[in-house]
PDB file of C-alpha atoms in Angstrom:
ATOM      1  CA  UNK A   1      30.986 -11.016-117.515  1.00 93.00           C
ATOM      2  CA  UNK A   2      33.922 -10.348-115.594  1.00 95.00           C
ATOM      3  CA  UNK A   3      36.900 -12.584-114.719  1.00 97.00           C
ATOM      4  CA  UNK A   4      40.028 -11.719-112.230  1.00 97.00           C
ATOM      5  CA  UNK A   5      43.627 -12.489-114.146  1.00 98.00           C
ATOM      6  CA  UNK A   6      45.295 -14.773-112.330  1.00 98.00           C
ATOM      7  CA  UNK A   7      48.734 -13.255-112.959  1.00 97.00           C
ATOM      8  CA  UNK A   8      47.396  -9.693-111.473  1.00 95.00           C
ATOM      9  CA  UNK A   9      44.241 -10.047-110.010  1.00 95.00           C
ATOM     10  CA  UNK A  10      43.023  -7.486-112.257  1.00 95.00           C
ATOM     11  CA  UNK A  11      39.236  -7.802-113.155  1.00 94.00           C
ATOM     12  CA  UNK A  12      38.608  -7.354-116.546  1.00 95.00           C
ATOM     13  CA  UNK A  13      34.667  -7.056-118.319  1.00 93.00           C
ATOM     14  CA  UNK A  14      34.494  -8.940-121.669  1.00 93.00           C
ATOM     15  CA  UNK A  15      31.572  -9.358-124.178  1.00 86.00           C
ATOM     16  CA  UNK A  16      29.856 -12.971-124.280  1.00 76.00           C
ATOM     17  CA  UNK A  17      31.382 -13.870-127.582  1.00 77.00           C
ATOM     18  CA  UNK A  18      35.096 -12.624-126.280  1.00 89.00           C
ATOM     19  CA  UNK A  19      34.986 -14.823-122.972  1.00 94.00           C
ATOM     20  CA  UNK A  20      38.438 -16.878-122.629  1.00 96.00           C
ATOM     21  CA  UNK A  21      38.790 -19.677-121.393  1.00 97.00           C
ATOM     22  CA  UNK A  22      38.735 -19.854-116.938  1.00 98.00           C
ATOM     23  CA  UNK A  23      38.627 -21.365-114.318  1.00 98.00           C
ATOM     24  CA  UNK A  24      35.456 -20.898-111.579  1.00 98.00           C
ATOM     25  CA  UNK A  25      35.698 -20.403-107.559  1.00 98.00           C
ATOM     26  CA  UNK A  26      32.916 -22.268-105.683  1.00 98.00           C
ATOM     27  CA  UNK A  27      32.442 -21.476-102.147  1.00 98.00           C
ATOM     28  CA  UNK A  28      30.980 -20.628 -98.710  1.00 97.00           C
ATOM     29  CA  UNK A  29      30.897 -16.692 -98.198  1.00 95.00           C
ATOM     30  CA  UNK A  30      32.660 -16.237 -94.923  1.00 92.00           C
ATOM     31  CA  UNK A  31      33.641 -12.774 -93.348  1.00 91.00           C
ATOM     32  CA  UNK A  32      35.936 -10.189 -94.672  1.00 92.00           C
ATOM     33  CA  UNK A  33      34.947 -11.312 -98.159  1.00 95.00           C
ATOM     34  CA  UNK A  34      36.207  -8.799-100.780  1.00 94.00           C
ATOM     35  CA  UNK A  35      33.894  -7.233-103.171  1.00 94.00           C
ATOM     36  CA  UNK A  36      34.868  -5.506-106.648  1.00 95.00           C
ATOM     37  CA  UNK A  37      35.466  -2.065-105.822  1.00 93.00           C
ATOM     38  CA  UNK A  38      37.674  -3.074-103.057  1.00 92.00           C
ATOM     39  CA  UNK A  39      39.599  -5.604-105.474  1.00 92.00           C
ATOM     40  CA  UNK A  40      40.044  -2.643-107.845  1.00 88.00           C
ATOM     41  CA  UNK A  41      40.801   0.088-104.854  1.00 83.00           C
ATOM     42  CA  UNK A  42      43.606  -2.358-102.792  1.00 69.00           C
ATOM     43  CA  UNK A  43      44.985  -1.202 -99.583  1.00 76.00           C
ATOM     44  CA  UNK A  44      46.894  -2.521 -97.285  1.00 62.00           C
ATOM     45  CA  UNK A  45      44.191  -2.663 -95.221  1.00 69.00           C
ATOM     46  CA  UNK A  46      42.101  -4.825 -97.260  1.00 76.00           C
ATOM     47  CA  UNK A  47      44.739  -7.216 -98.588  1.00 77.00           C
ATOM     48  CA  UNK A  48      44.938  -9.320 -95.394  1.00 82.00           C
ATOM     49  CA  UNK A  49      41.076  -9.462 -95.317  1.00 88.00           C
ATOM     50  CA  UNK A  50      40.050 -13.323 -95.518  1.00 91.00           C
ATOM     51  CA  UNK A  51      38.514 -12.751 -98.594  1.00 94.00           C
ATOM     52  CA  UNK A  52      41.212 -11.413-100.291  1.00 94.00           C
ATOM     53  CA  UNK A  53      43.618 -14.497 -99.857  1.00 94.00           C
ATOM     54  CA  UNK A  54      40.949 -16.657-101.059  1.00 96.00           C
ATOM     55  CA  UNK A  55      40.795 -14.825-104.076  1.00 97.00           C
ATOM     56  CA  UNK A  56      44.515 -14.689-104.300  1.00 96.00           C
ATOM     57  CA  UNK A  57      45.062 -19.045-103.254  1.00 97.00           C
ATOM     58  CA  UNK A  58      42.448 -19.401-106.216  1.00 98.00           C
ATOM     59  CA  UNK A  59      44.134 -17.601-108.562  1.00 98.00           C
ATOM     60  CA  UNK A  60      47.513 -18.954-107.897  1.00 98.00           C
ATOM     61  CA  UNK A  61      45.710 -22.784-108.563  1.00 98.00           C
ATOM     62  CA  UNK A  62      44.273 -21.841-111.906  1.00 98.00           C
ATOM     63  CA  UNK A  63      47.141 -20.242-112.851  1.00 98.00           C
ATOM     64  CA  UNK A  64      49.544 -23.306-111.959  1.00 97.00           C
ATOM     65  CA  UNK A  65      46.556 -25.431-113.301  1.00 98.00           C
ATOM     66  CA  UNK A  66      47.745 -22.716-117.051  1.00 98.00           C
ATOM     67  CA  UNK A  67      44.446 -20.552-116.718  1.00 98.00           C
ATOM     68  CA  UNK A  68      45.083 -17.226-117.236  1.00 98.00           C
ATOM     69  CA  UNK A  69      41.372 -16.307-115.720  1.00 98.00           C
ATOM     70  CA  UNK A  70      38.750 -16.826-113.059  1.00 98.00           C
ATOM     71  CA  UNK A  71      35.358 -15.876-112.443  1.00 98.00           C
ATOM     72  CA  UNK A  72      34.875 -15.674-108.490  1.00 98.00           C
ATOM     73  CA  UNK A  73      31.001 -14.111-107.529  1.00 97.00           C
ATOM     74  CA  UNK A  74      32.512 -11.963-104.308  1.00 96.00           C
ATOM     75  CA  UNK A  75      34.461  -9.494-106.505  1.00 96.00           C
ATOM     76  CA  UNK A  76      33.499 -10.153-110.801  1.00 97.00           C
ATOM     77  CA  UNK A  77      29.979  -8.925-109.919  1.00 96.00           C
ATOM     78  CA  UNK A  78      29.270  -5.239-109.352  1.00 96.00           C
ATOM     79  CA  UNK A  79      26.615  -5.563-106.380  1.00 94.00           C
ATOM     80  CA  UNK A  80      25.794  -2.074-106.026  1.00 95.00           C
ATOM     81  CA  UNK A  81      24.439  -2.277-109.651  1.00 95.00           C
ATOM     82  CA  UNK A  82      20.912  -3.910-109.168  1.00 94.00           C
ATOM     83  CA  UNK A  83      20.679  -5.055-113.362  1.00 94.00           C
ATOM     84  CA  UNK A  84      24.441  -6.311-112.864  1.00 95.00           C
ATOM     85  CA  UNK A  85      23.212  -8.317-110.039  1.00 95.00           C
ATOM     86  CA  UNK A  86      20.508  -9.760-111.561  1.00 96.00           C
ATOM     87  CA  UNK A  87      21.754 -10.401-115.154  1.00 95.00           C
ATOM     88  CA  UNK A  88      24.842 -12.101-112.823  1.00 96.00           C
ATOM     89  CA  UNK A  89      22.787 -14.556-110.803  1.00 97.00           C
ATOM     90  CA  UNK A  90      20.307 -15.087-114.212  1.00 97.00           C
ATOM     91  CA  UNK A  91      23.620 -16.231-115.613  1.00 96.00           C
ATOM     92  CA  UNK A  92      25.330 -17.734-113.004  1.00 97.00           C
ATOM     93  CA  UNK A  93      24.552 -21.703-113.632  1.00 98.00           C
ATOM     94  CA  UNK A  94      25.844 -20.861-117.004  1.00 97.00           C
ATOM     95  CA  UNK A  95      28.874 -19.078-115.813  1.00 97.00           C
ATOM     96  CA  UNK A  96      29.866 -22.423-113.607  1.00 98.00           C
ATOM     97  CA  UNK A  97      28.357 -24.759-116.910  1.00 97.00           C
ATOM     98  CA  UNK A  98      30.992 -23.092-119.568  1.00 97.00           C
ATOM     99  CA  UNK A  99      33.942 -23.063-116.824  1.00 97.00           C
ATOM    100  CA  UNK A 100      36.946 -25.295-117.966  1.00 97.00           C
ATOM    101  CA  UNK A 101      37.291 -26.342-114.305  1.00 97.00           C
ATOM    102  CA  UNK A 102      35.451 -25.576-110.806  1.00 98.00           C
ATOM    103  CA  UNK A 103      37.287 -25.371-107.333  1.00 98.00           C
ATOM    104  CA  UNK A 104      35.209 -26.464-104.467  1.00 98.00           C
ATOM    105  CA  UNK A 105      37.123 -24.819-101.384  1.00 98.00           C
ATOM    106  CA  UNK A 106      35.839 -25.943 -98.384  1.00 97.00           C
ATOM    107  CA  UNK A 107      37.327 -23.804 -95.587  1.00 96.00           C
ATOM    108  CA  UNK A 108      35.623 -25.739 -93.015  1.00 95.00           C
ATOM    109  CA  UNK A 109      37.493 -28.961 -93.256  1.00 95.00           C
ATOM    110  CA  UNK A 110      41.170 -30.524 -93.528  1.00 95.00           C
ATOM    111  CA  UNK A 111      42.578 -33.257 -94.557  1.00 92.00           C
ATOM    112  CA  UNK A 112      44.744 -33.316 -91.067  1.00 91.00           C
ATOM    113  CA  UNK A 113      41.601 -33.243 -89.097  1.00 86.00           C
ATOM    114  CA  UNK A 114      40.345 -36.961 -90.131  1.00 77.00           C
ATOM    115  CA  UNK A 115      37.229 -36.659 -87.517  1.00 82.00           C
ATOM    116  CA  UNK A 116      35.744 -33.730 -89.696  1.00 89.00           C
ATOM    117  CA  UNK A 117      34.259 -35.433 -92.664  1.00 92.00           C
ATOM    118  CA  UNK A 118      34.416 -34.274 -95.792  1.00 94.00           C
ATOM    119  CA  UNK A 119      30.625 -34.695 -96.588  1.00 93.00           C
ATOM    120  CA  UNK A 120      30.150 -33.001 -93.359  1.00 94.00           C
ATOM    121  CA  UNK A 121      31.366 -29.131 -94.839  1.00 96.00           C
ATOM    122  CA  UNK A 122      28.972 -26.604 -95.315  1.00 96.00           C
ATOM    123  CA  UNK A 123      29.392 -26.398 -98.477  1.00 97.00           C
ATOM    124  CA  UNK A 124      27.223 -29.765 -99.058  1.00 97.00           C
ATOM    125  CA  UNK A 125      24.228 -27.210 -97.033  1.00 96.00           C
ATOM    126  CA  UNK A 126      23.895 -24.612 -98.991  1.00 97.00           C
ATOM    127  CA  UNK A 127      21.439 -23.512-101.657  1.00 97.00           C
ATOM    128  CA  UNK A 128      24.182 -22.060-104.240  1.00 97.00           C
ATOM    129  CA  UNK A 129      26.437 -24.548-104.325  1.00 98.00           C
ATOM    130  CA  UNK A 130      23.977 -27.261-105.605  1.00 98.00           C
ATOM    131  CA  UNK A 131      24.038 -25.912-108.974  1.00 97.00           C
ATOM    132  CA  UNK A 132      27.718 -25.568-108.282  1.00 98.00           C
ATOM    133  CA  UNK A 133      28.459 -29.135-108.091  1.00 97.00           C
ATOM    134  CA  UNK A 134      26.029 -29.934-110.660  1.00 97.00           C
ATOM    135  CA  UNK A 135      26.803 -27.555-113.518  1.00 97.00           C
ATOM    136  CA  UNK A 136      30.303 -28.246-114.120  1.00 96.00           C
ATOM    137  CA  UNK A 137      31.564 -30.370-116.115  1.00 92.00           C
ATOM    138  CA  UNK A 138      34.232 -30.972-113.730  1.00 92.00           C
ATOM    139  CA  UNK A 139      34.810 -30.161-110.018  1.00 96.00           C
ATOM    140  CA  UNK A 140      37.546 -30.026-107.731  1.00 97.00           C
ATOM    141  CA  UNK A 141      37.789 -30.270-104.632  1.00 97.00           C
ATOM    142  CA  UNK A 142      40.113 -28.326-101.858  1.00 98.00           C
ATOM    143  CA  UNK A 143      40.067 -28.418 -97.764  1.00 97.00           C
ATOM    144  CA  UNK A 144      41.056 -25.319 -95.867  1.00 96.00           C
ATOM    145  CA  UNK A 145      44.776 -25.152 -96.604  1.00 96.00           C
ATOM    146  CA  UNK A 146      43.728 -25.651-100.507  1.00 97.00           C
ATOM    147  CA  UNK A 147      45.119 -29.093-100.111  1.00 96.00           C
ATOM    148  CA  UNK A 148      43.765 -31.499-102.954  1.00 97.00           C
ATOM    149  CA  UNK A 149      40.758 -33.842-102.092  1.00 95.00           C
ATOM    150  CA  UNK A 150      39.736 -35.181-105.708  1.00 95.00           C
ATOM    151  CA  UNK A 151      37.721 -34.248-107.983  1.00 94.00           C
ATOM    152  CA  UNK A 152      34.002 -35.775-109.212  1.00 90.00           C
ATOM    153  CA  UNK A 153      35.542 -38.163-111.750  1.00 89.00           C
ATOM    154  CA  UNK A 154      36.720 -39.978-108.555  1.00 92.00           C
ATOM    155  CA  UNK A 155      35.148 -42.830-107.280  1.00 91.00           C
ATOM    156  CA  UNK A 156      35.356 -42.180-103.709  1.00 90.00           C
ATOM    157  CA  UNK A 157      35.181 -38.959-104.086  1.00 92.00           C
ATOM    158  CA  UNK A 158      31.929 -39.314-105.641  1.00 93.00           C
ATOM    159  CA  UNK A 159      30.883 -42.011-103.002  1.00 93.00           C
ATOM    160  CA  UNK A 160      31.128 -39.072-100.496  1.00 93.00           C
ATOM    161  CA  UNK A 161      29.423 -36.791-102.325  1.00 94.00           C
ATOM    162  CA  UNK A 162      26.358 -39.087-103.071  1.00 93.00           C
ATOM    163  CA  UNK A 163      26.315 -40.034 -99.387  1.00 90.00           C
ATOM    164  CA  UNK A 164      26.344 -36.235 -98.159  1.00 92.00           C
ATOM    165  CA  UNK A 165      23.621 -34.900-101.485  1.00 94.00           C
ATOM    166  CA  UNK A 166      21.593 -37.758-102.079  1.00 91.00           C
ATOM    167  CA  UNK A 167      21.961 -36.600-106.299  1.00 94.00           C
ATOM    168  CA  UNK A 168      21.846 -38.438-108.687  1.00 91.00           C
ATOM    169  CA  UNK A 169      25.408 -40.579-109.848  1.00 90.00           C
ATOM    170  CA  UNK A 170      24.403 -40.479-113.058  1.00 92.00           C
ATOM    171  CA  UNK A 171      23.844 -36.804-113.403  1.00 94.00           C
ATOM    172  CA  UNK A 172      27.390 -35.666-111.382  1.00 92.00           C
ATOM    173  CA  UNK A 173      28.957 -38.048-113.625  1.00 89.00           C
ATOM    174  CA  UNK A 174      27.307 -36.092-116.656  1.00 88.00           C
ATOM    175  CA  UNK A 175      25.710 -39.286-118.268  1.00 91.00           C
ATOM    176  CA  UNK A 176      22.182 -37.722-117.700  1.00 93.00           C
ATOM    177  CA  UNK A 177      21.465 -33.427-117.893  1.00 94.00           C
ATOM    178  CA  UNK A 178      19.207 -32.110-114.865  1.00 94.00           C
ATOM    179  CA  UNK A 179      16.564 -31.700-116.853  1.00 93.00           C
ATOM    180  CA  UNK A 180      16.466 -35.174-117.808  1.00 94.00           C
ATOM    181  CA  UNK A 181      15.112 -35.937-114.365  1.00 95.00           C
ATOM    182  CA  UNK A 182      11.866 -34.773-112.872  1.00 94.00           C
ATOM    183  CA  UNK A 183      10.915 -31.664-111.115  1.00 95.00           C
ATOM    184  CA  UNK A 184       9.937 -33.602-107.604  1.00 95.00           C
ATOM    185  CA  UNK A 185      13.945 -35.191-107.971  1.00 95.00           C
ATOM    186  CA  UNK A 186      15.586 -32.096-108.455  1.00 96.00           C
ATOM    187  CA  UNK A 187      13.704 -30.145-105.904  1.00 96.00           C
ATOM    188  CA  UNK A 188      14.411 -33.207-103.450  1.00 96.00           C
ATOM    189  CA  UNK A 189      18.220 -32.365-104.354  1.00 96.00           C
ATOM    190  CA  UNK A 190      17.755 -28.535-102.780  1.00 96.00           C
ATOM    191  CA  UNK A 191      14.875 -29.704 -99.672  1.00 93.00           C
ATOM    192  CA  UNK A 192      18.127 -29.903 -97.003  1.00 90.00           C
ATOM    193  CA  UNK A 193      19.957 -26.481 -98.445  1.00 96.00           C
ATOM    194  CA  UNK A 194      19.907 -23.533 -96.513  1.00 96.00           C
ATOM    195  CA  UNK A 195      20.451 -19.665 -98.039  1.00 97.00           C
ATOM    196  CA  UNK A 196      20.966 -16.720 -95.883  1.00 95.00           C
ATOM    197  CA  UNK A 197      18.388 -14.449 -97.515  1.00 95.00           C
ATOM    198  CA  UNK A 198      14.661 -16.292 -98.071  1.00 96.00           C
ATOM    199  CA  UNK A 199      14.166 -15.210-101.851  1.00 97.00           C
ATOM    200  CA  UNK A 200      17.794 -16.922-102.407  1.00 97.00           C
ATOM    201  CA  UNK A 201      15.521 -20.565-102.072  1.00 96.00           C
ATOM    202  CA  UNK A 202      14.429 -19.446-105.292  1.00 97.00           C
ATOM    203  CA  UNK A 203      16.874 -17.850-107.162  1.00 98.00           C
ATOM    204  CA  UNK A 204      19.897 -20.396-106.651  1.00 98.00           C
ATOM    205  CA  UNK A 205      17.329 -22.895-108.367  1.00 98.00           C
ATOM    206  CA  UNK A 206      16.831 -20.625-111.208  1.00 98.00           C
ATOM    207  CA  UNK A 207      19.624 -22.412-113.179  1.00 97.00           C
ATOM    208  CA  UNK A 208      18.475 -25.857-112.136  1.00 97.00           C
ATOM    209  CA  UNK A 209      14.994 -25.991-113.717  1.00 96.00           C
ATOM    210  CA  UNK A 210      16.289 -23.399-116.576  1.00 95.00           C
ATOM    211  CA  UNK A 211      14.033 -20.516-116.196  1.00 96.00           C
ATOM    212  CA  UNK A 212      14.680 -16.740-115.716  1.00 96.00           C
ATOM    213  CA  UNK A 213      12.771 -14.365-113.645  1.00 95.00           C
ATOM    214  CA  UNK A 214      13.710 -10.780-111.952  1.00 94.00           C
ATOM    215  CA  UNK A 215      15.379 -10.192-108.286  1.00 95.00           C
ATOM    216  CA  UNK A 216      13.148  -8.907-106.224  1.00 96.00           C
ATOM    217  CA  UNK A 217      14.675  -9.157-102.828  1.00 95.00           C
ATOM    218  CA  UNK A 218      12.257  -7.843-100.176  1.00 96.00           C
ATOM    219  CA  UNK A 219       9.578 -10.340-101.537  1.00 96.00           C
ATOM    220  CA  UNK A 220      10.378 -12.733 -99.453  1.00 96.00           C
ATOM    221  CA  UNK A 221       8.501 -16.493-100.007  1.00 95.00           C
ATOM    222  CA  UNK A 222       6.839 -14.849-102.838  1.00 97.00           C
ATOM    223  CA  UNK A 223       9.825 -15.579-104.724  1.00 97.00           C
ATOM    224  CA  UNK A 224       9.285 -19.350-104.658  1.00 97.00           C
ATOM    225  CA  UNK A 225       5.661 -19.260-105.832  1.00 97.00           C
ATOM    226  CA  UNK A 226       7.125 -16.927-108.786  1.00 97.00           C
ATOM    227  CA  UNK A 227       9.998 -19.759-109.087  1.00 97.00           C
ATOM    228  CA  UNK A 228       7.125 -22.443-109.871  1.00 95.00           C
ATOM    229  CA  UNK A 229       4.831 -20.718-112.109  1.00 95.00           C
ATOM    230  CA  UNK A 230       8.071 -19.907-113.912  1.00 95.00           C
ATOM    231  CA  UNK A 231       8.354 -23.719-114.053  1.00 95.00           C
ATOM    232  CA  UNK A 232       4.750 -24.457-114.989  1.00 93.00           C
ATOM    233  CA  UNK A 233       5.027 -22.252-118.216  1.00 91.00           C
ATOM    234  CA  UNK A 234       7.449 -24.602-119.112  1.00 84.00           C
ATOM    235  CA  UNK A 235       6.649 -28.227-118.331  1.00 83.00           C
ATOM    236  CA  UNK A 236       3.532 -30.065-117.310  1.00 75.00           C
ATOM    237  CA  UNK A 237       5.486 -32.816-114.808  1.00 74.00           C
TER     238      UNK A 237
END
């Protein structure tokens, strides 16, 4: 896998066994997003792009937070590389699973706007971010000007989250794994998420109900019949 240093925003590749210890980025794609050959070809051009102070504002917080790396799916993931791609999102719940910390950025909402709620972001819609919240052991979260909301060891943050995901408290909290619950609970979890591309419904879950299968984008709703006989190999709930 490969993680951006926080000190230089270099992205560097390392071996499973040789991954340091990081920090994760968990977020809405908006535009102007930066992807890796652009992080590793900077202009001027590109470094006002949206996307690339993201990247930066996260990498300044881990590294004040003493992480000296991030993984961040816009620019650690060669796209134009179809077996990068897939081995990335076949990996990706356990990327955000063995992260030290998650940051949720929600660049939809601020604290200074108390009418926008927080369980009201976007981020609490889409289909990625569900295994984002879940699969860390620890997640926090940031409004627009990457002020500080609280993190999911906080009661009212929690409260909030609950309110806006209808999950489970006990498995945010940890005290139960996903796959301690049925297959009818955790799809209930994803019924109200929303991905851009239709086979995404499926592949975002991968991680959730701990199967693997090839991208095949172009297949459209196939991919979610694929996604459950995956699951029936597995389990006879």
């Amino acid at each position: 896998m490969r993680l951006v240093n926080t000190r230089t925003l270099e992205s560097i590749e390392f071996f499973v066994e040789r991954v340091p210890r990081y920090a994760i980025l968990s977020h809405t794609w908006g535009k102007g997003e930066m992807t890796l050959q652009e992080m590793q070809s900077p202009t001027p051009q590109t470094s006002v792009k949206a996307g690339y102070q993201k990247i930066k504002a996260a990498a300044n917080r881990a590294l004040g937070d003493s992480y000296e790396w991030i993984w961040i799916d816009t620019c650690c993931i060669d796209k134009t590389s179809s077996a990068e791609l897939s081995e990335a999102i076949n990996s990706m719940y356990q990327y955000y699973a063995e992260s030290a910390v998650c940051y949720a950025y929600l660049a939809d909402f601020s604290q200074l706007r108390p009418a926008f709620r927080f369980e009201d972001s976007r981020w609490f819609t889409r289909g990625w971010t569900l295994q984002e919240l879940i699969a860390p052991s620890k997640v926090i979260f940031f409004d627009v000007n990457w002020m500080c909301v609280g993190d999911t060891t906080e009661d009212h943050v929690l409260s909030q989250i609950l309110s806006a995901t209808k999950i489970s408290a006990e498995c945010l909290r940890g005290v139960q794994k996903p796959d301690e619950f049925s297959i009818a609970r955790r799809m209930s979890w994803a019924a109200q998420r929303e991905c851009t591309r239709i086979e995404d419904v499926a592949y975002s879950l991968m991680g959730l109900f701990d199967v693997n299968m090839p991208l095949l984008y172009g297949e459209g709703k196939k991919a979610f019949t694929r996604l459950q006989e995956e699951i029936l190999k597995d389990t006879d709930d």
